[in-house]
XYZ file of C-alpha atoms in Angstrom:
599
model
C 134.564 85.532 53.221
C 132.396 84.608 50.194
C 135.781 84.531 48.180
C 137.400 82.553 50.424
C 134.820 79.981 50.453
C 134.565 80.168 46.554
C 138.626 79.691 46.420
C 138.149 77.289 49.083
C 135.432 75.314 46.915
C 137.108 75.677 43.494
C 140.290 74.398 45.151
C 138.039 70.777 46.694
C 136.490 70.403 43.000
C 140.199 70.649 41.534
C 141.212 67.998 44.197
C 138.222 66.044 43.321
C 139.091 65.962 39.557
C 142.565 64.902 40.460
C 141.722 62.098 42.346
C 139.045 61.185 39.991
C 141.822 61.521 36.863
C 144.402 59.475 39.277
C 141.469 57.251 40.135
C 140.921 56.040 36.404
C 144.758 56.111 35.184
C 145.047 53.209 38.379
C 142.044 51.261 36.980
C 143.582 51.320 33.510
C 146.743 49.984 34.771
C 144.885 47.295 37.127
C 143.195 46.204 33.594
C 146.602 46.081 31.835
C 148.479 44.490 34.532
C 146.014 41.897 34.760
C 145.905 40.965 31.258
C 150.023 40.986 31.133
C 149.924 37.941 33.396
C 150.430 34.759 32.236
C 148.379 31.859 33.164
C 150.662 31.221 35.754
C 150.363 34.385 37.251
C 153.888 36.042 35.893
C 154.252 38.677 34.007
C 155.080 38.154 30.263
C 157.366 40.239 28.403
C 155.854 39.428 25.347
C 159.293 39.619 23.378
C 160.044 38.562 20.222
C 157.321 36.449 18.078
C 155.133 35.859 21.181
C 154.046 39.461 21.025
C 151.879 38.649 17.840
C 150.471 35.632 19.327
C 149.795 37.751 22.771
C 147.841 40.509 20.378
C 145.649 37.814 18.781
C 145.055 35.986 22.250
C 144.016 38.995 24.078
C 142.355 41.427 21.815
C 138.861 41.277 23.563
C 140.361 41.653 26.770
C 142.704 44.705 25.037
C 139.393 46.313 23.504
C 137.483 46.234 26.807
C 140.420 47.826 28.324
C 140.198 50.790 25.850
C 136.278 51.267 25.940
C 136.598 51.106 29.971
C 139.284 53.669 30.094
C 137.009 55.779 27.834
C 134.336 55.481 29.909
C 135.513 56.403 32.727
C 137.325 59.756 31.454
C 133.584 60.392 29.951
C 132.411 59.557 33.775
C 134.909 61.569 35.182
C 134.097 64.718 33.180
C 130.343 64.256 33.694
C 130.909 64.320 37.731
C 133.752 67.032 37.812
C 131.029 69.070 35.520
C 128.109 68.439 37.861
C 130.000 68.938 41.126
C 131.441 72.207 39.515
C 128.145 73.455 38.382
C 127.235 73.104 42.030
C 130.233 74.778 43.307
C 129.682 77.837 40.944
C 126.050 78.437 41.510
C 126.590 77.840 45.072
C 128.732 80.236 45.175
C 127.070 82.987 43.613
C 123.892 82.781 45.648
C 125.133 84.429 48.891
C 123.699 86.351 51.399
C 123.577 90.204 50.528
C 124.163 92.975 53.087
C 120.280 93.456 53.363
C 120.228 90.023 54.554
C 118.156 88.530 51.383
C 119.409 85.833 49.928
C 120.123 86.364 46.278
C 122.850 86.160 43.399
C 125.976 87.312 43.989
C 125.133 90.894 42.108
C 121.806 90.593 40.522
C 121.215 87.348 38.684
C 121.862 83.882 37.698
C 124.740 83.533 35.840
C 124.803 84.027 32.076
C 127.446 84.087 29.213
C 129.796 87.121 29.364
C 128.179 90.191 27.339
C 130.450 92.030 25.301
C 129.408 95.062 23.050
C 132.876 96.419 22.498
C 135.211 93.174 22.065
C 137.739 95.141 19.678
C 137.664 98.548 22.130
C 138.353 95.682 24.895
C 141.420 94.282 23.307
C 142.677 97.869 22.595
C 142.135 98.987 25.963
C 143.648 95.708 27.662
C 146.656 96.146 24.971
C 146.787 99.746 26.103
C 147.153 99.090 29.958
C 149.983 96.720 29.544
C 151.927 98.998 27.521
C 151.173 101.770 30.403
C 152.150 99.812 33.077
C 155.840 100.819 33.565
C 155.185 104.215 32.324
C 154.837 107.406 34.059
C 151.335 108.837 33.932
C 151.485 111.591 31.394
C 147.651 112.724 32.313
C 146.458 112.688 35.851
C 143.175 112.454 36.740
C 144.272 112.142 40.113
C 144.232 115.744 40.609
C 141.611 118.616 39.908
C 142.701 120.303 36.601
C 141.917 123.444 37.538
C 143.182 125.998 40.605
C 140.334 127.813 40.560
C 138.575 125.093 42.712
C 140.984 125.698 45.508
C 139.785 129.316 45.569
C 136.054 128.442 47.060
C 135.718 127.431 50.676
C 133.022 126.322 53.125
C 130.951 129.480 54.523
C 127.218 128.378 54.633
C 127.829 127.974 58.707
C 128.744 131.099 59.457
C 126.526 134.469 60.674
C 126.077 137.359 58.967
C 124.250 140.452 59.496
C 121.399 139.555 56.922
C 121.032 136.031 58.225
C 117.234 135.387 58.924
C 117.611 133.762 62.686
C 114.934 132.261 64.393
C 111.547 133.811 63.926
C 109.902 135.883 66.467
C 106.357 134.239 66.191
C 105.164 130.908 65.708
C 102.696 130.315 62.959
C 102.373 126.522 63.585
C 104.044 122.992 63.268
C 105.587 121.188 60.088
C 105.617 117.789 59.986
C 107.211 115.878 57.026
C 107.277 112.244 55.986
C 109.741 111.962 53.639
C 109.966 108.786 51.041
C 112.681 107.304 49.100
C 116.268 106.129 50.331
C 118.684 107.664 52.040
C 119.451 110.647 49.225
C 116.314 111.312 48.979
C 115.538 111.703 52.426
C 118.269 113.972 52.787
C 117.206 116.492 50.102
C 113.550 116.797 51.672
C 115.160 117.137 55.226
C 117.245 120.196 54.298
C 114.276 121.170 51.696
C 111.713 121.033 55.101
C 113.956 123.058 57.023
C 114.373 125.672 54.667
C 110.373 125.994 54.109
C 109.697 126.049 58.014
C 111.755 129.338 58.257
C 109.861 130.351 54.950
C 106.397 130.011 56.713
C 107.874 130.833 60.357
C 107.019 127.508 61.436
C 108.284 125.096 64.160
C 110.073 121.931 62.250
C 109.050 118.322 63.934
C 112.109 116.176 63.396
C 111.153 114.573 60.348
C 110.049 110.801 59.853
C 110.985 108.465 57.405
C 108.219 106.844 54.990
C 108.592 102.733 55.311
C 108.853 101.689 51.402
C 108.190 98.326 49.746
C 111.323 99.184 47.523
C 113.956 99.882 50.148
C 112.014 97.629 52.879
C 113.904 99.609 55.327
C 112.173 100.715 59.056
C 115.387 103.146 59.897
C 114.189 106.586 61.125
C 116.197 110.208 61.375
C 117.885 109.221 64.553
C 119.245 105.522 63.128
C 120.759 107.507 60.536
C 121.701 110.804 61.842
C 122.610 112.484 64.954
C 119.569 114.069 66.564
C 121.031 116.220 69.075
C 123.765 117.770 66.752
C 120.942 118.733 64.090
C 118.853 120.640 66.302
C 121.723 122.589 68.095
C 123.654 123.259 64.458
C 120.048 125.052 63.664
C 118.942 126.180 66.818
C 119.773 130.056 65.760
C 117.579 129.644 62.745
C 114.765 127.725 62.581
C 112.858 125.943 65.866
C 113.048 122.295 65.565
C 111.247 119.799 68.187
C 111.183 116.175 68.635
C 107.524 115.570 68.399
C 104.208 117.774 68.262
C 102.907 119.366 71.394
C 100.208 117.049 73.330
C 97.240 119.206 72.204
C 98.141 118.518 68.490
C 98.707 115.051 68.442
C 95.075 114.279 69.096
C 94.093 115.575 65.520
C 93.192 113.651 62.795
C 95.428 115.407 60.393
C 93.722 114.467 57.220
C 90.074 115.031 58.289
C 91.196 119.192 59.490
C 92.528 119.300 55.595
C 96.437 119.648 56.773
C 97.583 116.714 54.788
C 99.887 117.741 51.912
C 100.687 115.198 49.573
C 102.833 115.469 46.551
C 99.908 115.538 44.804
C 99.006 118.981 46.310
C 102.206 120.675 45.240
C 103.514 120.889 41.976
C 107.301 119.517 41.423
C 110.094 121.997 41.536
C 107.889 124.296 43.868
C 108.307 128.002 44.075
C 108.388 129.832 47.696
C 105.212 131.964 46.581
C 103.623 128.664 46.043
C 103.984 127.366 49.735
C 102.834 130.858 50.730
C 100.272 130.965 48.867
C 98.675 127.385 49.173
C 100.527 126.067 52.703
C 100.700 128.873 54.728
C 96.734 130.033 55.249
C 96.264 125.972 56.671
C 99.019 126.264 58.777
C 97.674 129.341 60.379
C 94.481 127.868 60.752
C 95.180 124.728 61.818
C 98.253 125.202 63.210
C 99.804 122.110 61.630
C 100.683 120.476 58.333
C 101.732 117.324 57.598
C 103.686 116.742 54.211
C 103.766 113.098 53.106
C 106.605 112.106 50.702
C 107.787 115.537 50.039
C 109.877 114.631 47.093
C 111.816 117.089 45.095
C 108.885 119.664 45.778
C 110.762 122.780 46.439
C 112.821 124.644 43.517
C 116.412 125.782 43.718
C 115.421 129.447 41.688
C 114.040 131.989 42.355
C 114.961 131.780 46.068
C 115.683 133.661 48.632
C 120.116 133.875 49.905
C 119.297 133.187 52.929
C 117.239 130.264 52.641
C 120.015 128.834 50.295
C 122.342 129.492 52.592
C 120.260 127.814 55.550
C 119.235 124.523 53.032
C 123.922 124.317 52.396
C 123.926 124.673 56.497
C 121.839 121.843 57.021
C 123.550 119.663 54.387
C 126.639 119.956 54.553
C 126.711 121.102 58.263
C 123.893 119.975 60.101
C 123.557 116.232 59.018
C 125.701 114.151 60.815
C 125.806 110.265 60.969
C 125.647 108.540 64.139
C 128.634 107.402 65.718
C 127.626 103.314 64.684
C 127.948 104.381 61.089
C 130.790 106.966 61.808
C 132.692 104.397 62.644
C 132.196 101.018 60.160
C 132.599 103.706 57.646
C 136.223 104.853 58.957
C 136.867 100.893 59.503
C 136.049 100.867 55.542
C 138.104 103.404 54.389
C 141.312 102.059 56.421
C 140.683 98.440 54.680
C 140.457 100.250 51.125
C 143.549 101.961 51.924
C 145.259 99.455 53.572
C 145.751 101.189 56.900
C 147.687 103.986 54.869
C 145.949 107.334 55.727
C 146.655 110.810 54.624
C 149.544 112.957 56.471
C 146.948 115.864 57.044
C 143.867 115.759 58.324
C 140.966 116.689 55.552
C 137.673 118.457 56.100
C 136.027 115.673 53.934
C 136.853 112.849 56.432
C 136.496 114.744 59.588
C 132.649 116.011 58.502
C 131.734 112.564 57.553
C 133.654 110.261 60.288
C 134.349 112.726 63.276
C 135.863 111.289 66.258
C 136.650 108.217 64.001
C 138.900 109.627 61.450
C 141.940 107.965 60.627
C 144.878 109.847 61.578
C 148.504 108.865 62.056
C 151.514 110.187 64.884
C 153.748 111.561 62.655
C 154.560 113.001 59.053
C 157.454 110.788 59.005
C 155.482 107.765 59.354
C 153.133 108.647 56.699
C 156.348 109.260 54.198
C 157.386 105.424 55.245
C 154.206 103.930 54.604
C 153.089 105.676 51.698
C 149.039 106.000 50.933
C 147.256 103.690 48.829
C 144.797 105.711 46.432
C 141.471 104.328 45.332
C 138.910 105.635 43.318
C 134.990 105.140 43.832
C 132.488 104.290 41.162
C 128.813 104.543 41.278
C 127.669 102.641 38.733
C 124.379 102.841 37.788
C 123.227 99.597 36.405
C 120.707 98.062 38.425
C 117.991 96.496 37.215
C 115.189 99.263 37.503
C 118.089 101.504 35.448
C 117.925 99.062 32.865
C 114.587 98.336 32.673
C 113.378 101.948 32.827
C 115.804 103.072 30.256
C 114.118 100.442 27.405
C 117.566 100.029 26.132
C 119.261 97.446 24.324
C 122.189 96.131 26.151
C 123.313 93.665 23.770
C 122.254 90.625 26.149
C 119.927 89.182 23.536
C 116.262 88.222 23.175
C 116.068 86.644 26.609
C 117.447 89.935 28.178
C 114.973 91.824 26.113
C 111.887 89.496 27.550
C 113.336 89.860 31.121
C 113.475 94.107 31.093
C 109.919 94.055 29.405
C 108.517 91.676 32.394
C 110.184 93.895 35.059
C 108.699 97.169 33.548
C 105.154 95.753 33.259
C 105.555 94.728 37.293
C 107.325 97.966 38.601
C 106.197 100.572 36.043
C 102.637 100.555 35.009
C 102.800 104.212 34.228
C 105.402 104.299 31.978
C 103.848 101.208 30.214
C 100.784 103.426 29.574
C 102.941 106.513 28.258
C 104.657 104.163 26.008
C 101.506 103.038 24.560
C 99.846 106.903 24.225
C 103.254 108.270 22.495
C 105.390 107.902 19.418
C 107.967 105.087 19.652
C 111.194 105.831 19.658
C 114.070 103.613 17.881
C 116.836 101.522 19.897
C 119.356 103.335 18.058
C 117.686 106.878 19.031
C 117.867 106.102 22.812
C 121.357 105.524 22.881
C 122.230 108.529 20.518
C 120.175 111.032 22.664
C 122.153 109.451 25.539
C 119.101 108.147 27.415
C 120.722 104.615 27.909
C 122.560 103.876 31.721
C 126.373 103.135 31.060
C 127.320 99.586 31.587
C 130.253 98.260 33.372
C 132.018 97.450 30.278
C 131.617 100.873 28.927
C 132.701 102.543 32.110
C 135.716 100.378 32.070
C 136.789 101.514 28.776
C 136.227 105.183 29.867
C 138.771 104.754 32.752
C 141.029 102.821 30.476
C 140.725 106.156 28.292
C 141.789 108.392 31.096
C 144.925 106.573 32.070
C 143.769 104.561 35.096
C 146.173 101.843 35.475
C 145.306 98.075 35.611
C 146.003 98.149 39.267
C 144.353 100.748 40.284
C 141.925 100.293 43.346
C 138.195 100.489 42.617
C 135.706 100.807 45.371
C 132.398 99.823 43.889
C 128.873 101.549 45.315
C 125.638 99.515 45.521
C 126.856 96.809 43.522
C 124.090 94.871 42.872
C 124.848 95.236 39.398
C 121.956 93.742 36.627
C 123.254 90.748 34.832
C 125.650 90.043 37.942
C 129.299 88.966 36.892
C 127.890 88.447 33.132
C 128.228 91.879 32.804
C 130.948 92.848 35.267
C 133.777 90.674 33.672
C 134.688 92.590 30.950
C 135.447 95.280 33.835
C 137.507 93.088 35.933
C 139.342 91.697 33.017
C 140.830 95.213 33.045
C 140.329 96.162 36.704
C 140.421 93.134 38.772
C 141.324 95.131 41.681
C 137.320 95.760 42.501
C 136.205 96.075 46.014
C 132.745 96.377 47.883
C 131.479 96.803 51.535
C 130.649 93.232 51.376
C 134.017 92.147 50.475
C 136.172 94.300 52.450
C 133.776 93.933 56.008
C 133.091 90.731 57.777
C 129.774 89.474 58.212
C 129.795 90.180 61.898
C 130.817 94.015 60.811
C 127.922 94.482 58.445
C 125.391 92.628 60.656
C 124.018 95.987 62.528
C 123.187 97.280 58.852
C 121.399 93.981 57.575
C 118.141 94.746 56.725
C 118.680 98.655 56.771
C 119.261 99.847 52.916
C 119.326 103.483 53.939
C 122.163 102.616 56.470
C 124.188 100.662 54.330
C 123.825 103.688 51.459
C 125.699 105.557 54.400
C 128.588 103.390 54.065
C 128.703 103.815 50.489
C 128.026 107.612 50.707
C 131.343 107.683 53.185
C 133.401 105.749 50.944
C 132.639 107.699 47.969
C 132.758 111.175 49.442
C 136.341 110.292 50.993
C 138.075 108.989 47.945
C 140.567 110.172 46.009
C 138.375 109.953 43.005
C 134.995 109.730 42.523
C 133.658 108.695 39.164
C 130.207 108.638 38.170
C 128.043 106.877 34.830
C 124.636 108.601 36.166
C 124.784 112.244 37.016
C 121.285 112.439 37.525
C 121.580 109.947 40.379
C 120.897 111.492 44.257
C 123.584 109.581 45.698
C 125.678 110.821 42.646
C 124.747 114.156 43.020
C 124.719 114.528 46.818
C 128.744 112.981 46.953
C 129.638 115.437 44.190
C 128.651 118.332 46.334
C 130.197 117.312 49.387
C 133.451 117.018 47.552
C 133.043 120.539 46.046
C 132.198 121.524 49.395
C 135.161 120.499 51.190
C 137.254 118.941 49.095
C 139.395 122.048 48.883
C 140.022 121.969 45.513
C 141.840 118.340 45.634
C 138.477 115.808 45.269
C 137.993 115.291 41.836
C 134.875 114.113 39.991
C 134.670 112.202 36.936
C 131.589 113.100 35.344
C 130.920 111.555 31.586
C 128.334 113.390 28.872
C 126.325 109.920 28.093
C 125.034 111.651 24.993
C 129.009 112.825 23.781
C 130.153 109.243 25.167
C 127.281 107.595 23.059
C 128.510 109.193 19.497
C 132.205 108.059 20.680
C 131.127 104.486 20.686
C 129.027 104.616 18.186
C 132.524 104.500 16.125
C 133.572 101.104 18.027
C 134.179 99.337 14.874
C 136.600 101.708 13.380
C 138.011 104.416 16.142
C 141.376 103.947 17.161
C 142.200 103.462 20.812
C 144.790 106.970 20.798
C 141.302 109.180 18.942
C 139.003 107.297 21.655
C 141.547 108.397 24.333
C 141.822 112.337 23.356
C 137.859 112.618 22.861
C 136.726 110.585 26.100
C 139.501 112.867 28.215
C 138.608 116.034 26.619
C 134.752 115.096 27.558
C 135.903 114.471 31.316
C 138.083 117.478 31.576
C 135.511 119.713 30.164
C 133.150 118.480 32.728
C 135.299 119.124 35.255
C 135.780 122.971 34.700
C 135.022 125.343 37.796
C 131.726 126.773 37.060
C 129.787 129.119 39.396
C 126.353 127.007 40.463
C 123.697 127.727 37.369
C 119.813 129.173 37.800
C 117.494 126.562 38.786
C 120.889 123.716 39.499
C 120.587 121.856 42.685
C 122.283 123.897 45.490
C 123.355 120.254 46.866
C 125.296 118.906 43.936
C 126.714 122.314 43.184
C 127.429 124.623 46.196
C 129.860 126.601 44.223
C 127.578 130.001 44.407
C 127.751 132.966 46.899
C 125.449 131.735 48.822
C 126.815 128.485 50.011
C 130.632 129.166 49.796
C 133.017 132.035 50.001
C 136.221 132.742 47.260
C 139.159 133.641 48.027
C-alpha cells in the first residue's frame, strides 16, 4: 500500500511540475503577445525596417519579459523541490509492522553510501551479460547428494528412550527472555533440564522486554495442547503450578535462579549439583532469563534427542500465524506451488500448506522460486561491532551515541582494553555485512538480476541510502510489509515475536536461504530446520566473514572473474555435508545420530 501511495504522490508531483511549467510558459506568451500588439491593439508583424525601430521602442519590455520568465522558472524549481521533498520524506515515514511510526527502514534518508563502487559496476555489467545465458553454477540446489541421506527421526521411540520419570522431584518454572528465537531455544533447553532432574515443567512464560516490547506468551505463538501431547511420553508438562505452591514466595525461599547463578553453556552436572538440591528441598525452582544456560556437550544422547524432538516436532505455530504465513508464501511465489508437498511446508504451515489439484496444473503454471535473505544490518549490530561502514563522520558519531545509550558495559570494557583498529576489526571478520556486500556476494554466485528476494526483518540501518546499491542490482526485493496488506498485518502489530514467526516461515520454506551472520539465532534455527526437513533440497548460503573481508580488501584491483571464483569457493566449502561437531548447537546442526538417521 505504501508503495502505491508513494507512486501516486510522485505522479502528483510530476503533474504539479508539468502544470507549473506550462503556466510559466503561458504567462511568458501573454507578455510577449501583449508587447507584439501595436497601439491599436492589432498584431504587428514587424517586417522590414520597422523591426529595428520596434526593438528600440520595446527594449525595456523585452528585458522585463526575460527577467519575469527567468523568475517564473526559478520559482517553479523551488516549488517543485519543496513539494518533492515533502513527498519524499512523507513517503519514507511509514507505520511499521510493530505499529510504530518510523522511517521506511531505519533512519532519515541520507546520501547513498557505496564502499565498493568499482565492484558494483563490474557486478552490474556481469548481471546484464548473464541475463540471457543458462546458469552455469546452480546454487538453487544442494551441491552434495550426501545431504539427502539424512532423514528426520527425533520423534521415534527407541528401547533406550528415557520416558517419563516415575517419581517427581518438583516443578520447574521458566521465564525466558529475548525474542522469538532465543525463547524457542530456552523452551527446548527447559524440556531437557526437566527430564534431567525428573521434574515437571510448567508451560514456559516469556518475559516482557523493553527492547522487543511484545506481551506475547507461549499460547499466542505455539499450539499449547500439541506441544504437551507431543512430549507427553518424555516429560511431565502442566499449564500452571499446583495451588499449594502458587502461594510461595519463590525468591524468599531461595528458588529463584537467574542467569547470574548459572554459567553460560552449563553442563548437566552443574544442574545436578546446584539446582537439584534446591528443587528437592523446595519442590519448585524458577529460572529467570534462561538465555543459553545449557551447553551441548558433553550431554546424554537421549536428552539431545529430546531437545531435537522439542524444536523440530513439538513447537508448532498457532493457526493464526500458519494461515498468514501460508498467504505470505503464496504471494512470494505468485500463487505457483510445488507439485509435491514438502515436509518443510507441512511442519510450518500445518493445514494451511498450499497445494494444487494435479501435476499437470503444476507444469502448466510453473513455479516461482525465491531466495530468502536474513540481512543482519540493524543499528544495534552496526553499533556493537565498532566497525566503519563508509558513512562518514555523521555515521561515526551516530553509532557512538547509540553505543553509549544501549551498550554501557561495552563502553566500560573498551576503556579498559587495548584498542583494535578499524582495519583489524574488518580483517578479523567482526563487521556485519552491509546490503552492498550481500548484493555483491549474490551477484558473484550467479543469481540473476530478476531473482525474487524476500528480506527478513527489513529494519536496515541507514535506510534506503544503504539499500540503493542492493536494489540497483536486485530490484525484485520484497518484505512481509510489502506483500501483505495493512489489514492482514493488523493482528500482528505490536507483537514483534509473532511478526518474527512470519519471517521464520518465509525463510525456512524458501528455495534458497542466505544469511549474512551465522551467529544470528534466526539464521541458526532456520538453517537447522532446513537441514532437518529439507531432504537434501534446501540449500543454505553461509559466507565466511573473515575470508570475505580478505576478498573485499582487494576491491580496487580484483577482477570480476577472480572475485566470482573466490566467493563461490567460499560458499561451496560452507555447504559441505558435515556431522555436528562437539560443542556445536544441535538446533543449528541437527545432522547427528541423536537427532537424524542416516540411510
